[in-house]
XYZ file of C-alpha atoms in Angstrom:
324
model
C -0.244 -0.040 0.346
C 1.516 3.313 -1.368
C 1.257 6.382 1.344
C -1.177 8.258 -0.799
C -3.702 5.371 -1.447
C -4.152 5.621 2.765
C -7.617 6.448 4.155
C -8.319 9.198 5.889
C -9.979 7.686 9.160
C -7.973 4.537 10.274
C -9.793 1.925 11.986
C -10.201 2.557 15.911
C -11.341 -0.004 18.639
C -12.612 0.526 21.787
C -11.838 -1.090 25.197
C -12.956 -0.510 28.606
C -11.422 1.588 31.077
C -10.217 4.588 28.613
C -8.548 2.948 26.169
C -8.198 2.794 22.000
C -6.190 1.121 19.760
C -5.694 3.708 16.370
C -4.694 2.315 13.345
C -0.955 4.201 12.394
C -1.715 3.097 8.672
C 2.317 1.824 8.161
C 2.455 0.232 5.624
C -0.477 -1.759 5.923
C -3.731 -1.949 8.208
C -3.301 -3.889 11.397
C 0.714 -3.710 11.305
C 0.911 -0.365 14.153
C -1.169 1.348 16.576
C -1.364 4.001 18.322
C -3.118 4.592 21.160
C -5.311 5.985 23.457
C -5.887 6.650 26.451
C -8.384 9.294 28.217
C -9.097 9.762 32.027
C -11.653 12.103 33.115
C -11.479 14.504 29.566
C -7.353 14.502 29.740
C -6.338 12.527 26.647
C -2.862 11.044 26.375
C -1.294 9.148 23.285
C 1.851 5.837 23.585
C 3.477 6.025 20.255
C 2.677 8.124 17.652
C 3.524 6.239 14.499
C 4.340 8.132 11.895
C 4.341 12.063 10.011
C 1.658 10.312 8.025
C 0.170 9.245 10.785
C -0.914 12.610 12.631
C -4.262 12.903 9.411
C -5.978 10.230 10.593
C -5.219 10.544 14.398
C -6.641 14.026 13.978
C -9.804 13.112 12.314
C -10.247 10.113 14.943
C -10.058 12.934 17.972
C -12.759 15.021 16.474
C -15.323 12.368 16.006
C -14.123 11.375 19.467
C -15.340 14.870 20.387
C -11.748 15.369 22.392
C -10.022 18.346 21.337
C -6.331 19.132 20.712
C -6.872 21.315 23.743
C -6.951 18.040 25.623
C -4.182 16.378 24.884
C -1.363 16.088 28.050
C 1.269 13.769 27.505
C 2.043 11.386 24.334
C 4.567 8.937 25.669
C 7.645 7.222 23.168
C 8.588 3.811 24.494
C 11.346 4.167 22.497
C 12.361 5.950 19.684
C 12.585 3.698 16.937
C 10.260 6.324 13.820
C 7.869 3.259 13.654
C 7.226 4.383 16.797
C 8.740 8.209 17.482
C 8.724 9.753 13.708
C 5.154 11.058 14.564
C 5.914 12.951 17.334
C 7.130 16.206 15.961
C 4.260 16.825 13.892
C 2.030 15.895 16.763
C 3.728 18.162 19.458
C 3.255 20.856 17.147
C -0.375 20.049 16.807
C -0.819 19.470 20.486
C -0.559 22.544 21.832
C -0.182 21.038 25.816
C 1.390 17.635 24.344
C 4.484 17.428 26.910
C 6.681 14.477 25.834
C 7.462 11.744 27.550
C 10.143 9.569 26.435
C 13.484 7.346 27.962
C 16.666 9.501 28.899
C 18.695 7.635 25.853
C 15.686 8.253 23.836
C 15.301 12.590 24.327
C 17.741 14.130 23.296
C 17.254 12.891 19.930
C 13.914 13.847 19.879
C 14.961 17.275 20.673
C 17.587 17.737 17.914
C 16.672 14.455 15.502
C 20.155 14.942 13.034
C 21.663 11.871 13.997
C 18.076 9.624 14.439
C 17.981 11.073 10.343
C 20.950 10.452 9.201
C 21.393 6.605 10.813
C 18.179 5.745 8.659
C 17.766 7.624 5.880
C 21.926 5.484 5.960
C 20.322 1.971 5.477
C 16.887 3.384 3.365
C 18.509 6.147 1.313
C 16.929 9.808 1.639
C 14.395 9.404 -1.137
C 12.606 5.765 0.698
C 12.910 8.051 4.413
C 10.817 10.612 2.961
C 8.353 8.602 0.846
C 7.847 6.519 4.566
C 8.939 8.505 7.197
C 8.701 12.956 5.503
C 10.447 15.343 8.034
C 11.603 15.348 11.374
C 11.605 17.855 12.728
C 13.328 19.503 16.443
C 10.571 18.930 19.555
C 11.510 22.006 21.803
C 13.857 21.091 24.631
C 11.233 23.112 27.269
C 8.488 20.311 25.749
C 10.221 17.255 26.602
C 9.760 14.931 29.671
C 12.713 12.342 30.023
C 11.355 9.300 32.230
C 13.972 7.899 33.969
C 13.712 3.874 35.284
C 10.230 4.688 37.571
C 8.869 7.894 36.962
C 5.418 8.158 37.452
C 3.069 10.524 35.256
C -0.158 10.773 36.492
C -2.883 11.287 33.440
C -5.960 13.350 35.089
C -4.920 11.333 38.707
C -4.462 8.002 36.618
C -1.372 6.789 37.865
C 1.188 5.247 34.874
C 4.370 3.449 35.695
C 6.787 3.336 33.422
C 9.553 1.156 33.735
C 13.092 0.583 32.110
C 12.989 -2.648 29.870
C 16.236 -3.571 27.985
C 16.423 -6.224 25.201
C 15.049 -4.657 21.651
C 16.538 -0.982 22.903
C 17.996 0.427 25.283
C 16.256 3.447 24.938
C 13.217 1.372 25.669
C 9.750 1.892 28.241
C 6.661 0.315 29.543
C 3.868 1.856 30.774
C 1.779 -0.340 33.696
C -1.136 0.738 34.009
C -2.646 -0.323 36.762
C -6.283 1.056 36.826
C -7.031 -1.132 33.679
C -4.187 -4.147 34.664
C -2.662 -3.303 31.573
C 0.975 -2.597 29.923
C 1.778 -1.120 26.896
C 4.945 -2.545 26.039
C 6.432 -1.029 22.479
C 8.428 -4.536 20.840
C 9.498 -4.808 24.746
C 6.874 -7.724 24.539
C 6.523 -8.551 20.980
C 4.979 -8.349 17.361
C 1.178 -10.107 17.256
C -1.238 -9.432 14.172
C -4.839 -10.462 15.173
C -4.697 -12.167 10.892
C -2.707 -14.905 12.879
C -5.721 -15.057 16.371
C -7.105 -18.697 16.125
C -9.994 -18.737 18.564
C -9.100 -15.798 19.886
C -5.471 -17.605 20.626
C -2.817 -15.284 19.830
C 0.781 -15.314 18.623
C 3.429 -13.471 19.362
C 7.572 -13.758 18.819
C 10.096 -11.977 19.292
C 11.991 -9.098 17.475
C 15.313 -8.376 17.186
C 15.119 -5.093 14.218
C 18.611 -2.931 14.687
C 20.598 -2.219 16.015
C 20.284 -2.329 19.868
C 18.928 -6.447 20.969
C 20.100 -8.125 23.828
C 18.679 -11.845 24.756
C 19.605 -11.502 28.252
C 17.502 -8.517 28.475
C 15.330 -8.802 26.701
C 14.616 -12.448 29.122
C 15.058 -9.900 32.274
C 12.799 -7.067 30.634
C 9.727 -9.863 29.802
C 10.161 -11.532 33.694
C 9.960 -7.673 35.038
C 6.663 -7.043 33.271
C 4.855 -9.863 33.925
C 6.037 -9.042 37.313
C 3.237 -6.658 37.959
C 0.750 -9.495 36.911
C -1.186 -7.585 34.329
C -4.211 -8.767 32.747
C -3.825 -7.706 28.937
C -1.501 -6.124 26.778
C -1.068 -3.494 24.060
C 1.492 -4.020 21.117
C 2.684 -1.275 19.512
C 2.287 -4.339 17.159
C -0.391 -5.184 16.703
C -3.114 -3.932 19.889
C -4.232 -5.809 22.114
C -2.748 -9.356 23.042
C -3.992 -11.630 26.800
C -3.728 -14.623 27.887
C 0.345 -13.292 29.271
C 1.545 -16.358 31.098
C 1.385 -18.638 27.778
C 2.948 -15.661 25.024
C 5.786 -15.078 27.893
C 6.666 -18.471 27.471
C 6.874 -18.584 24.360
C 8.606 -14.906 23.558
C 11.190 -16.641 26.227
C 11.466 -20.049 23.809
C 11.714 -18.096 20.709
C 14.665 -15.535 21.920
C 16.642 -18.453 22.655
C 15.599 -20.104 19.449
C 16.170 -16.683 17.458
C 19.639 -16.560 19.276
C 20.773 -20.568 18.320
C 19.590 -19.999 14.706
C 22.045 -16.034 14.957
C 25.365 -18.292 16.456
C 24.906 -21.464 13.805
C 24.534 -19.153 10.719
C 27.882 -17.351 11.827
C 29.839 -19.568 10.318
C 27.327 -19.528 7.137
C 29.110 -17.898 3.949
C 25.949 -16.586 3.587
C 24.896 -15.863 7.064
C 22.108 -12.996 6.318
C 20.217 -15.303 3.678
C 20.772 -18.824 6.308
C 19.171 -16.907 9.507
C 16.644 -15.414 7.239
C 15.539 -18.963 6.245
C 15.599 -20.667 9.111
C 13.722 -17.490 11.164
C 10.899 -18.477 8.264
C 10.800 -22.497 8.939
C 11.206 -21.550 12.889
C 7.729 -19.308 12.959
C 5.922 -21.512 10.290
C 6.871 -24.751 12.040
C 5.069 -22.916 14.887
C 1.901 -21.123 13.554
C 1.458 -24.273 12.866
C 0.808 -26.221 15.585
C -0.901 -22.561 16.677
C -3.291 -23.910 13.872
C -2.977 -21.575 11.749
C -4.955 -22.335 8.403
C -3.888 -19.493 6.222
C -2.161 -20.156 3.115
C 1.617 -19.935 2.889
C 2.044 -16.850 0.298
C -0.211 -15.354 3.245
C 2.400 -15.918 5.941
C 5.399 -14.959 3.714
C 3.944 -11.915 3.079
C 3.094 -10.424 6.493
C 6.032 -12.460 7.699
C 8.604 -10.905 5.571
C 9.812 -7.862 6.666
C 10.096 -8.804 10.582
C 12.496 -11.531 9.892
C 14.557 -9.478 7.662
C 15.277 -6.993 10.355
C 15.264 -10.248 12.539
C 17.883 -11.470 10.484
C 19.734 -7.970 10.262
C 19.449 -7.342 14.462
C 20.725 -10.260 15.047
C 23.419 -10.121 12.622
C 23.903 -6.947 14.633
C 24.256 -8.817 18.139
C 26.319 -10.841 16.462
C 29.324 -8.568 15.262
C 29.076 -7.008 18.741
C 29.297 -10.291 20.513
C 32.094 -11.558 18.356
C 34.135 -8.129 19.118
C 32.960 -7.930 22.580
C 34.101 -11.626 23.667
């Protein structure tokens, strides 16, 4: 799907306790979510999608009779641009919003030059502009750095921010005790609704570049589960339950991904070997899960994640080789 083909009004799923899942319209429907949290007329957004996500979200806010001035906070679970690329445009349109970001990511939101350059180096300038548009600086006085244990109150509703590395070192998750929920960004993996079978979701890790750390990933999952959440809201994509089962699978798959990387490390076509092994593993797990989608549909849904996961595993391999 090209950006010009996106519908202005994205799909929205509303849950109890003031939580809504808004499709970020990132590449395809159901790939990335922006979460809206409303408490007594005061609202927050959790993650932003890209700049191209902004018009759709603003239209949803208008439909819900939420004025731009009612948005008090924009939370960035981390600063990868599918989560943070829309932050500067949202901050321009939401005059009272403060941006809440991990201390390791705050400087890159205030001065995004290095962040933009790094992503452009991967995609090239033309592709970057097509995917993300312009990334503008955000005034430092509107940025709140949120170290581990920060509590932000949304009209008296406490939101606990926990440092959760593993996917990225600039990642936090949000615990909302009111709804017994965690907003997990990428820490608790990826779960596309197309893979749901009889209301049971399928979840797998995201090891995309450049800071995958398997030991930290395991520890972060355990830390989240210690809160005994009833449900999780993933940026990719939306609400999942059955968290005990999913945590066990995440642990298993993190170890399996690491083993795939280690076995591929001596292969002459290391990247291709990892891609094929990841595809085979996830296809087998999906079959066990009961997924009956055609193989071509599964391959299409997994293609980008497998490619990025293999890239991230390669960077992790190279890093571990240097420090060993």
